[in-house]
Amino acid sequence: MSQHPPKARVLFVDDEPRVLTTMRMLFRNQYDVLTADSGQAALELLKTQAVDVIVSDQRMPGMTGIEMLRAARELNPAAMRILLTGYSDLNAIIGSINEGEIFRFINKPWSNDDLTATVARAVAAARASAAAAQAGDGSAPIGPPPGVLVLDDDPQVPARIQTILGADFRVVAARSMEEAVNLLEKERIGVIISDTRVADSPVLGLISTLKQHHPELVSVILTERADAGTAIELINQGQIYRFITKPIHDSQCKITVSSALRQHHRLAQSPELHQRYEVAAPKAQPAAAESPQAKLMDRIRTLRTVVKRWV
Amino acid sequence: MSGSGPDIRSRHGGEIRDGGVRMTWRKMLPLFAAVLAVAAIGVLAFLVRKTQTVDNALHLERLKNIRTVDALDVGLNRAVTQVGVSTMVNVADKRAVTTAQLGNALDALENGPAALRGLSPEIDTALDRFLDTIESKFELAFDFEARNILVNQRLIAGLDAVPVAADELVARLGADKAEPARALATQLKTEVTTYGVVQTPVNEDNIRALLEQFEALAAGGPEATQEALHRLRARVNDVIADKNELVRRISDFLARPTAEHLEELEKAYMGWHGQQVAIANEYRLLLAAYAAVLLLVLAWLGIRLRRSYRLLDRANAELARANEHLEEQVQARTRDLSETLKRLQESQAQLIQSEKMASLGQMVAGVAHEINTPLGYARSNAEIVRNALAEIRGLVAAQTRALQLMTSENASDEEVAQALTAAHGIAESIDAEQLTTELDTLLADADHGLQQIAELVASLKDFSRVDRSRTDLFNVNDGIESALKICHNQLKHRIEVIKAYGQLPPIECSPSQLNQVFLNLITNAAQAIADTGRIYIHTAADAEGVTIRILDTGCGMTEEVRARIFEPFFTTKPVGKGTGLGLSIVYRIVEDHGGRIEVRSAPGKGSEFKIRLPLRQNRAGTAAAASGPAVDAALAAA
């Protein structure tokens, strides 16, 4: 695949053969379509050949889609992972974010246009990042690590996280999105830890805009309001890196933040990776430019230069 | 809810343990009291015995013994004294009798119940001394007796000889001196006789003086006179000597200090007795104190008893009062209870409703997944076919054009060839033959998907049976089948369902409620199976009704869980995963149908639910089955 074959390879995994037939019909013109009717078969196939994109059903006998994607990530880390599912419980979704590091969720029944567009983006990202992925992690971070921004209504959460992470990490706290943007303008931030809602507004817009304009910023969701729909939106539109639930577990929190900071470093070092974390445009059109939300988004867009300077 | 189970049990266990301690204490209490009473009586007996150690009768007998000995001693003295002055035989006999009596009396001091011997060392010493003394006295008595006859006879002879000698002397003295001599002789005779007869003579000096006077009369007299004087003197001296011996022996005998020693013995005994009496008195004092303490205890117990009686009386009075108000209280309580019951029923109905909605939601979510997959590919296939149709339309258009040109007279050959080439090119590019085959496949797949969706929707309808009457004649096998379809997505790939349906007659029931029962039991069975396993479903009929058995190879349950499984709100699922109402509703539905549900289970092996349903409902049962408002409302909502 590093030889830039004429067609990208896409693997479809589903226990319903009719779905595989449909996929073959739908994509055979653009891609080299591979199919597997179970997780085990998909992993066997991945052992012998690399693919650019894996699209998998969640509910399959023997092995769930997430289990398969987690194993596939070990076998073929460069492949973009997409979960195609009719019905998933929250744990499965959180698992797929944290363990599968997936690119998108697609709900059944799917729309052919959306599916082809998403697969096309995934293929483009895979192609673009192929070289960087092969190059590995790159150099070790130089200088002090960037700060961790904690966005939460509860003022105890940032203190708690600072305690857990220890003095090596710099934790800054924000209790509203405006405060968060102020801090992002002033400080060098690598990771944002946020609840799903802050001061009664969803953070999805902020996270999504940040990811669009500053792909090297890594977001982690820390919440007790776990909700499957929100999690799916956050992955599809915000490319959140991790989704963890309160109460905070020390070791889980520390591992997550360290890993997020490494991810940030990797993204800052290799801009070609950014496409892998490209977000989908939100379905609803943004509000009029006069609204405070929109002004905030404008400020985030202008952050670009500032962040670039730090990176 | 499940969390409170162990609490209740442990609390219950605690009560049993406490109860055990209290029970043993209760059992021990009478035993303890009995031991205490026996000890108290023992102490009492001991004290009484201690006060009884001074036996007054014995004391008097001892004293009498001592007096007897004293009297006999005095008697012996008198006897010996009498012997001293008399030679009468019976006097000696009397002494022997007295001696024998004294021996017996002494023996009584030494041995027997009233003996003094061994009472105390002081008494023993005094007794020994007294016995030694009296023994020596006996010896003296024997000596005296032995000497007495001889000396007495000699004395009598001497007494007889003195007047003779005196008369001889008077005769010798001559006439001139006859007058005074005769007087002297008479005096002398009297004095000597007196000396010999009197018990303790004191007139020896008189005798000596008379003899001096005789000597003076005889002074210067002839030899014969002197000799007569000498003989008289000798006789008188004999009498005096004999008498003195007798007197000495008697006084020796009498001087033995038996009386004093006996007195000492008595004193020693009295001392001992006084001591005993003092000890007994001490114990008597103790006894009195002890009796006082016992009386106090008794008084205390009495007061306590009285107080508890008073409490009992008061409680009785209160009870009586309470009884009077009982009627009102019962009414008030009944009002409260019926209000609470109403509230409870309302909230139970709400809970049942929310349980229904929750399980309905779960069911719908599962069915949605089931529907979304065929819907996904059917829709996608339709889109692909539509896109392909555009291509085919292009081909048809090109071919039509070529055909038109070929049949048109105006068209040049060149144009026709061009059109044919174009049409052919399109046909080549889209591979029309293969495309149509593929389109057939896609349409067949879409058909299949739609068929699947139709079946799922039909099974939902079958399951909910909203289009049927509430009570109906219904084949239970159909109900199980529709429940299996509904939860198919929970079972597929994971659980093998083995069905053994018997020929069942339709039974009178509420089909939607029974379907709810089957779905709940099958879902539970599926949830009990962690990974893969089997569910066996047996149905059978007999003359009275039908029996449905649902067995699983799941985790089973413990006896505690099994016993509580039909309780409302009892659940073994984590908080938020189940309301714990499912099986309680199952139980109610089966009861409402006049049926029975039983469960058997072995932890680690699996569980079996057995439902027995009658063929026909009796009127009350039908009414109950039809009047499950919450259940029906929930199912109607489906």
JSON list of C-alpha atoms in Angstrom, two decimals, chain A residues 80-207:
[
{"chain": "A", "resi": 80, "resn": "MET", "atom": "CA", "xyz": [-8.88, 3.81, 9.39]},
{"chain": "A", "resi": 81, "resn": "ARG", "atom": "CA", "xyz": [-11.64, 2.19, 11.43]},
{"chain": "A", "resi": 82, "resn": "ILE", "atom": "CA", "xyz": [-15.37, 2.78, 10.92]},
{"chain": "A", "resi": 83, "resn": "LEU", "atom": "CA", "xyz": [-18.13, 1.09, 12.94]},
{"chain": "A", "resi": 84, "resn": "LEU", "atom": "CA", "xyz": [-21.39, 0.39, 11.15]},
{"chain": "A", "resi": 85, "resn": "THR", "atom": "CA", "xyz": [-24.07, -0.47, 13.64]},
{"chain": "A", "resi": 86, "resn": "GLY", "atom": "CA", "xyz": [-27.81, -0.71, 14.04]},
{"chain": "A", "resi": 87, "resn": "TYR", "atom": "CA", "xyz": [-27.94, -0.56, 17.77]},
{"chain": "A", "resi": 88, "resn": "SER", "atom": "CA", "xyz": [-25.15, -0.19, 20.28]},
{"chain": "A", "resi": 89, "resn": "ASP", "atom": "CA", "xyz": [-25.11, 0.15, 23.96]},
{"chain": "A", "resi": 90, "resn": "LEU", "atom": "CA", "xyz": [-23.12, 2.92, 25.59]},
{"chain": "A", "resi": 91, "resn": "ASN", "atom": "CA", "xyz": [-20.37, 0.63, 26.85]},
{"chain": "A", "resi": 92, "resn": "ALA", "atom": "CA", "xyz": [-19.73, -0.59, 23.33]},
{"chain": "A", "resi": 93, "resn": "ILE", "atom": "CA", "xyz": [-19.44, 2.96, 22.05]},
{"chain": "A", "resi": 94, "resn": "ILE", "atom": "CA", "xyz": [-17.10, 4.06, 24.84]},
{"chain": "A", "resi": 95, "resn": "GLY", "atom": "CA", "xyz": [-15.06, 0.93, 24.27]},
{"chain": "A", "resi": 96, "resn": "SER", "atom": "CA", "xyz": [-14.77, 1.68, 20.57]},
{"chain": "A", "resi": 97, "resn": "ILE", "atom": "CA", "xyz": [-13.58, 5.23, 21.28]},
{"chain": "A", "resi": 98, "resn": "ASN", "atom": "CA", "xyz": [-11.03, 4.28, 23.91]},
{"chain": "A", "resi": 99, "resn": "GLU", "atom": "CA", "xyz": [-9.82, 0.96, 22.57]},
{"chain": "A", "resi": 100, "resn": "GLY", "atom": "CA", "xyz": [-10.68, 1.01, 18.88]},
{"chain": "A", "resi": 101, "resn": "GLU", "atom": "CA", "xyz": [-9.75, 4.67, 18.27]},
{"chain": "A", "resi": 102, "resn": "ILE", "atom": "CA", "xyz": [-12.31, 4.71, 15.53]},
{"chain": "A", "resi": 103, "resn": "PHE", "atom": "CA", "xyz": [-12.81, 7.33, 12.85]},
{"chain": "A", "resi": 104, "resn": "ARG", "atom": "CA", "xyz": [-16.60, 7.29, 12.58]},
{"chain": "A", "resi": 105, "resn": "PHE", "atom": "CA", "xyz": [-19.78, 5.64, 13.72]},
{"chain": "A", "resi": 106, "resn": "ILE", "atom": "CA", "xyz": [-22.29, 5.02, 10.98]},
{"chain": "A", "resi": 107, "resn": "ASN", "atom": "CA", "xyz": [-25.82, 4.04, 11.90]},
{"chain": "A", "resi": 108, "resn": "LYS", "atom": "CA", "xyz": [-27.82, 1.42, 10.11]},
{"chain": "A", "resi": 109, "resn": "PRO", "atom": "CA", "xyz": [-29.72, 1.95, 7.94]},
{"chain": "A", "resi": 110, "resn": "TRP", "atom": "CA", "xyz": [-27.07, 4.00, 6.23]},
{"chain": "A", "resi": 111, "resn": "SER", "atom": "CA", "xyz": [-27.33, 6.44, 3.37]},
{"chain": "A", "resi": 112, "resn": "ASN", "atom": "CA", "xyz": [-25.17, 5.44, 0.42]},
{"chain": "A", "resi": 113, "resn": "ASP", "atom": "CA", "xyz": [-24.00, 9.02, -0.10]},
{"chain": "A", "resi": 114, "resn": "ASP", "atom": "CA", "xyz": [-22.92, 9.48, 3.50]},
{"chain": "A", "resi": 115, "resn": "LEU", "atom": "CA", "xyz": [-21.26, 6.10, 3.54]},
{"chain": "A", "resi": 116, "resn": "THR", "atom": "CA", "xyz": [-19.33, 6.64, 0.35]},
{"chain": "A", "resi": 117, "resn": "ALA", "atom": "CA", "xyz": [-18.31, 10.15, 1.48]},
{"chain": "A", "resi": 118, "resn": "THR", "atom": "CA", "xyz": [-17.10, 8.88, 4.85]},
{"chain": "A", "resi": 119, "resn": "VAL", "atom": "CA", "xyz": [-15.21, 5.98, 3.30]},
{"chain": "A", "resi": 120, "resn": "ALA", "atom": "CA", "xyz": [-13.66, 8.38, 0.80]},
{"chain": "A", "resi": 121, "resn": "ARG", "atom": "CA", "xyz": [-12.45, 10.68, 3.63]},
{"chain": "A", "resi": 122, "resn": "ALA", "atom": "CA", "xyz": [-11.08, 7.70, 5.49]},
{"chain": "A", "resi": 123, "resn": "VAL", "atom": "CA", "xyz": [-9.25, 6.50, 2.43]},
{"chain": "A", "resi": 124, "resn": "ALA", "atom": "CA", "xyz": [-7.79, 9.96, 1.82]},
{"chain": "A", "resi": 125, "resn": "ALA", "atom": "CA", "xyz": [-6.66, 10.19, 5.46]},
{"chain": "A", "resi": 126, "resn": "ALA", "atom": "CA", "xyz": [-5.11, 6.74, 5.30]},
{"chain": "A", "resi": 127, "resn": "ARG", "atom": "CA", "xyz": [-3.24, 7.60, 2.13]},
{"chain": "A", "resi": 128, "resn": "ALA", "atom": "CA", "xyz": [-2.03, 10.94, 3.48]},
{"chain": "A", "resi": 129, "resn": "SER", "atom": "CA", "xyz": [-0.81, 9.54, 6.74]},
{"chain": "A", "resi": 130, "resn": "ALA", "atom": "CA", "xyz": [0.72, 6.35, 5.37]},
{"chain": "A", "resi": 131, "resn": "ALA", "atom": "CA", "xyz": [4.21, 7.79, 5.31]},
{"chain": "A", "resi": 132, "resn": "ALA", "atom": "CA", "xyz": [3.95, 9.35, 8.75]},
{"chain": "A", "resi": 133, "resn": "ALA", "atom": "CA", "xyz": [2.55, 6.17, 10.24]},
{"chain": "A", "resi": 134, "resn": "GLN", "atom": "CA", "xyz": [5.49, 4.26, 8.88]},
{"chain": "A", "resi": 135, "resn": "ALA", "atom": "CA", "xyz": [7.88, 6.89, 10.24]},
{"chain": "A", "resi": 136, "resn": "GLY", "atom": "CA", "xyz": [6.68, 6.04, 13.76]},
{"chain": "A", "resi": 137, "resn": "ASP", "atom": "CA", "xyz": [6.49, 8.27, 16.75]},
{"chain": "A", "resi": 138, "resn": "GLY", "atom": "CA", "xyz": [9.22, 10.64, 15.71]},
{"chain": "A", "resi": 139, "resn": "SER", "atom": "CA", "xyz": [11.38, 12.57, 18.13]},
{"chain": "A", "resi": 140, "resn": "ALA", "atom": "CA", "xyz": [10.75, 12.75, 21.82]},
{"chain": "A", "resi": 141, "resn": "PRO", "atom": "CA", "xyz": [9.03, 15.89, 23.07]},
{"chain": "A", "resi": 142, "resn": "ILE", "atom": "CA", "xyz": [11.44, 18.73, 23.81]},
{"chain": "A", "resi": 143, "resn": "GLY", "atom": "CA", "xyz": [11.05, 21.18, 26.65]},
{"chain": "A", "resi": 144, "resn": "PRO", "atom": "CA", "xyz": [8.26, 21.30, 29.20]},
{"chain": "A", "resi": 145, "resn": "PRO", "atom": "CA", "xyz": [5.12, 19.44, 28.20]},
{"chain": "A", "resi": 146, "resn": "PRO", "atom": "CA", "xyz": [2.20, 21.55, 27.07]},
{"chain": "A", "resi": 147, "resn": "GLY", "atom": "CA", "xyz": [-0.54, 22.30, 29.60]},
{"chain": "A", "resi": 148, "resn": "VAL", "atom": "CA", "xyz": [-3.71, 20.36, 30.30]},
{"chain": "A", "resi": 149, "resn": "LEU", "atom": "CA", "xyz": [-6.89, 22.45, 30.16]},
{"chain": "A", "resi": 150, "resn": "VAL", "atom": "CA", "xyz": [-9.70, 21.17, 32.34]},
{"chain": "A", "resi": 151, "resn": "LEU", "atom": "CA", "xyz": [-13.14, 22.46, 31.42]},
{"chain": "A", "resi": 152, "resn": "ASP", "atom": "CA", "xyz": [-15.68, 21.54, 34.09]},
{"chain": "A", "resi": 153, "resn": "ASP", "atom": "CA", "xyz": [-18.44, 23.12, 36.18]},
{"chain": "A", "resi": 154, "resn": "ASP", "atom": "CA", "xyz": [-17.09, 21.47, 39.28]},
{"chain": "A", "resi": 155, "resn": "PRO", "atom": "CA", "xyz": [-14.08, 23.45, 40.58]},
{"chain": "A", "resi": 156, "resn": "GLN", "atom": "CA", "xyz": [-12.84, 20.36, 42.42]},
{"chain": "A", "resi": 157, "resn": "VAL", "atom": "CA", "xyz": [-12.19, 18.43, 39.23]},
{"chain": "A", "resi": 158, "resn": "PRO", "atom": "CA", "xyz": [-9.12, 20.42, 38.02]},
{"chain": "A", "resi": 159, "resn": "ALA", "atom": "CA", "xyz": [-7.59, 20.27, 41.51]},
{"chain": "A", "resi": 160, "resn": "ARG", "atom": "CA", "xyz": [-8.23, 16.56, 41.63]},
{"chain": "A", "resi": 161, "resn": "ILE", "atom": "CA", "xyz": [-6.62, 16.04, 38.24]},
{"chain": "A", "resi": 162, "resn": "GLN", "atom": "CA", "xyz": [-3.60, 18.16, 39.20]},
{"chain": "A", "resi": 163, "resn": "THR", "atom": "CA", "xyz": [-3.21, 15.97, 42.30]},
{"chain": "A", "resi": 164, "resn": "ILE", "atom": "CA", "xyz": [-3.46, 12.79, 40.27]},
{"chain": "A", "resi": 165, "resn": "LEU", "atom": "CA", "xyz": [-1.04, 13.94, 37.56]},
{"chain": "A", "resi": 166, "resn": "GLY", "atom": "CA", "xyz": [1.50, 15.39, 39.96]},
{"chain": "A", "resi": 167, "resn": "ALA", "atom": "CA", "xyz": [3.76, 18.44, 39.62]},
{"chain": "A", "resi": 168, "resn": "ASP", "atom": "CA", "xyz": [5.21, 17.39, 36.22]},
{"chain": "A", "resi": 169, "resn": "PHE", "atom": "CA", "xyz": [2.00, 18.42, 34.53]},
{"chain": "A", "resi": 170, "resn": "ARG", "atom": "CA", "xyz": [0.54, 21.87, 34.30]},
{"chain": "A", "resi": 171, "resn": "VAL", "atom": "CA", "xyz": [-3.22, 21.87, 34.79]},
{"chain": "A", "resi": 172, "resn": "VAL", "atom": "CA", "xyz": [-5.26, 25.00, 34.03]},
{"chain": "A", "resi": 173, "resn": "ALA", "atom": "CA", "xyz": [-8.93, 25.24, 34.88]},
{"chain": "A", "resi": 174, "resn": "ALA", "atom": "CA", "xyz": [-11.84, 26.79, 33.04]},
{"chain": "A", "resi": 175, "resn": "ARG", "atom": "CA", "xyz": [-15.45, 26.85, 34.16]},
{"chain": "A", "resi": 176, "resn": "SER", "atom": "CA", "xyz": [-16.93, 28.18, 30.94]},
{"chain": "A", "resi": 177, "resn": "MET", "atom": "CA", "xyz": [-16.12, 27.95, 27.25]},
{"chain": "A", "resi": 178, "resn": "GLU", "atom": "CA", "xyz": [-15.20, 31.61, 27.19]},
{"chain": "A", "resi": 179, "resn": "GLU", "atom": "CA", "xyz": [-12.66, 31.07, 29.93]},
{"chain": "A", "resi": 180, "resn": "ALA", "atom": "CA", "xyz": [-11.38, 28.08, 27.99]},
{"chain": "A", "resi": 181, "resn": "VAL", "atom": "CA", "xyz": [-10.84, 30.14, 24.84]},
{"chain": "A", "resi": 182, "resn": "ASN", "atom": "CA", "xyz": [-9.14, 32.88, 26.87]},
{"chain": "A", "resi": 183, "resn": "LEU", "atom": "CA", "xyz": [-6.77, 30.31, 28.28]},
{"chain": "A", "resi": 184, "resn": "LEU", "atom": "CA", "xyz": [-6.16, 28.76, 24.87]},
{"chain": "A", "resi": 185, "resn": "GLU", "atom": "CA", "xyz": [-5.14, 32.22, 23.61]},
{"chain": "A", "resi": 186, "resn": "LYS", "atom": "CA", "xyz": [-2.68, 32.72, 26.43]},
{"chain": "A", "resi": 187, "resn": "GLU", "atom": "CA", "xyz": [-1.32, 29.30, 27.30]},
{"chain": "A", "resi": 188, "resn": "ARG", "atom": "CA", "xyz": [0.33, 26.50, 25.46]},
{"chain": "A", "resi": 189, "resn": "ILE", "atom": "CA", "xyz": [-2.25, 23.73, 25.69]},
{"chain": "A", "resi": 190, "resn": "GLY", "atom": "CA", "xyz": [-1.92, 20.20, 24.37]},
{"chain": "A", "resi": 191, "resn": "VAL", "atom": "CA", "xyz": [-4.87, 18.37, 25.89]},
{"chain": "A", "resi": 192, "resn": "ILE", "atom": "CA", "xyz": [-8.37, 19.49, 26.79]},
{"chain": "A", "resi": 193, "resn": "ILE", "atom": "CA", "xyz": [-10.28, 17.52, 29.38]},
{"chain": "A", "resi": 194, "resn": "SER", "atom": "CA", "xyz": [-13.92, 18.47, 29.28]},
{"chain": "A", "resi": 195, "resn": "ASP", "atom": "CA", "xyz": [-17.33, 17.45, 30.47]},
{"chain": "A", "resi": 196, "resn": "THR", "atom": "CA", "xyz": [-19.99, 16.98, 27.80]},
{"chain": "A", "resi": 197, "resn": "ARG", "atom": "CA", "xyz": [-21.86, 20.09, 29.02]},
{"chain": "A", "resi": 198, "resn": "VAL", "atom": "CA", "xyz": [-20.39, 23.14, 30.70]},
{"chain": "A", "resi": 199, "resn": "ALA", "atom": "CA", "xyz": [-22.52, 25.94, 32.14]},
{"chain": "A", "resi": 200, "resn": "ASP", "atom": "CA", "xyz": [-25.56, 24.24, 30.59]},
{"chain": "A", "resi": 201, "resn": "SER", "atom": "CA", "xyz": [-24.31, 24.29, 27.00]},
{"chain": "A", "resi": 202, "resn": "PRO", "atom": "CA", "xyz": [-22.91, 21.30, 25.13]},
{"chain": "A", "resi": 203, "resn": "VAL", "atom": "CA", "xyz": [-19.20, 21.48, 24.42]},
{"chain": "A", "resi": 204, "resn": "LEU", "atom": "CA", "xyz": [-19.58, 19.58, 21.14]},
{"chain": "A", "resi": 205, "resn": "GLY", "atom": "CA", "xyz": [-19.39, 22.80, 19.09]},
{"chain": "A", "resi": 206, "resn": "LEU", "atom": "CA", "xyz": [-16.23, 23.96, 20.83]},
{"chain": "A", "resi": 207, "resn": "ILE", "atom": "CA", "xyz": [-14.54, 20.58, 20.56]}
]
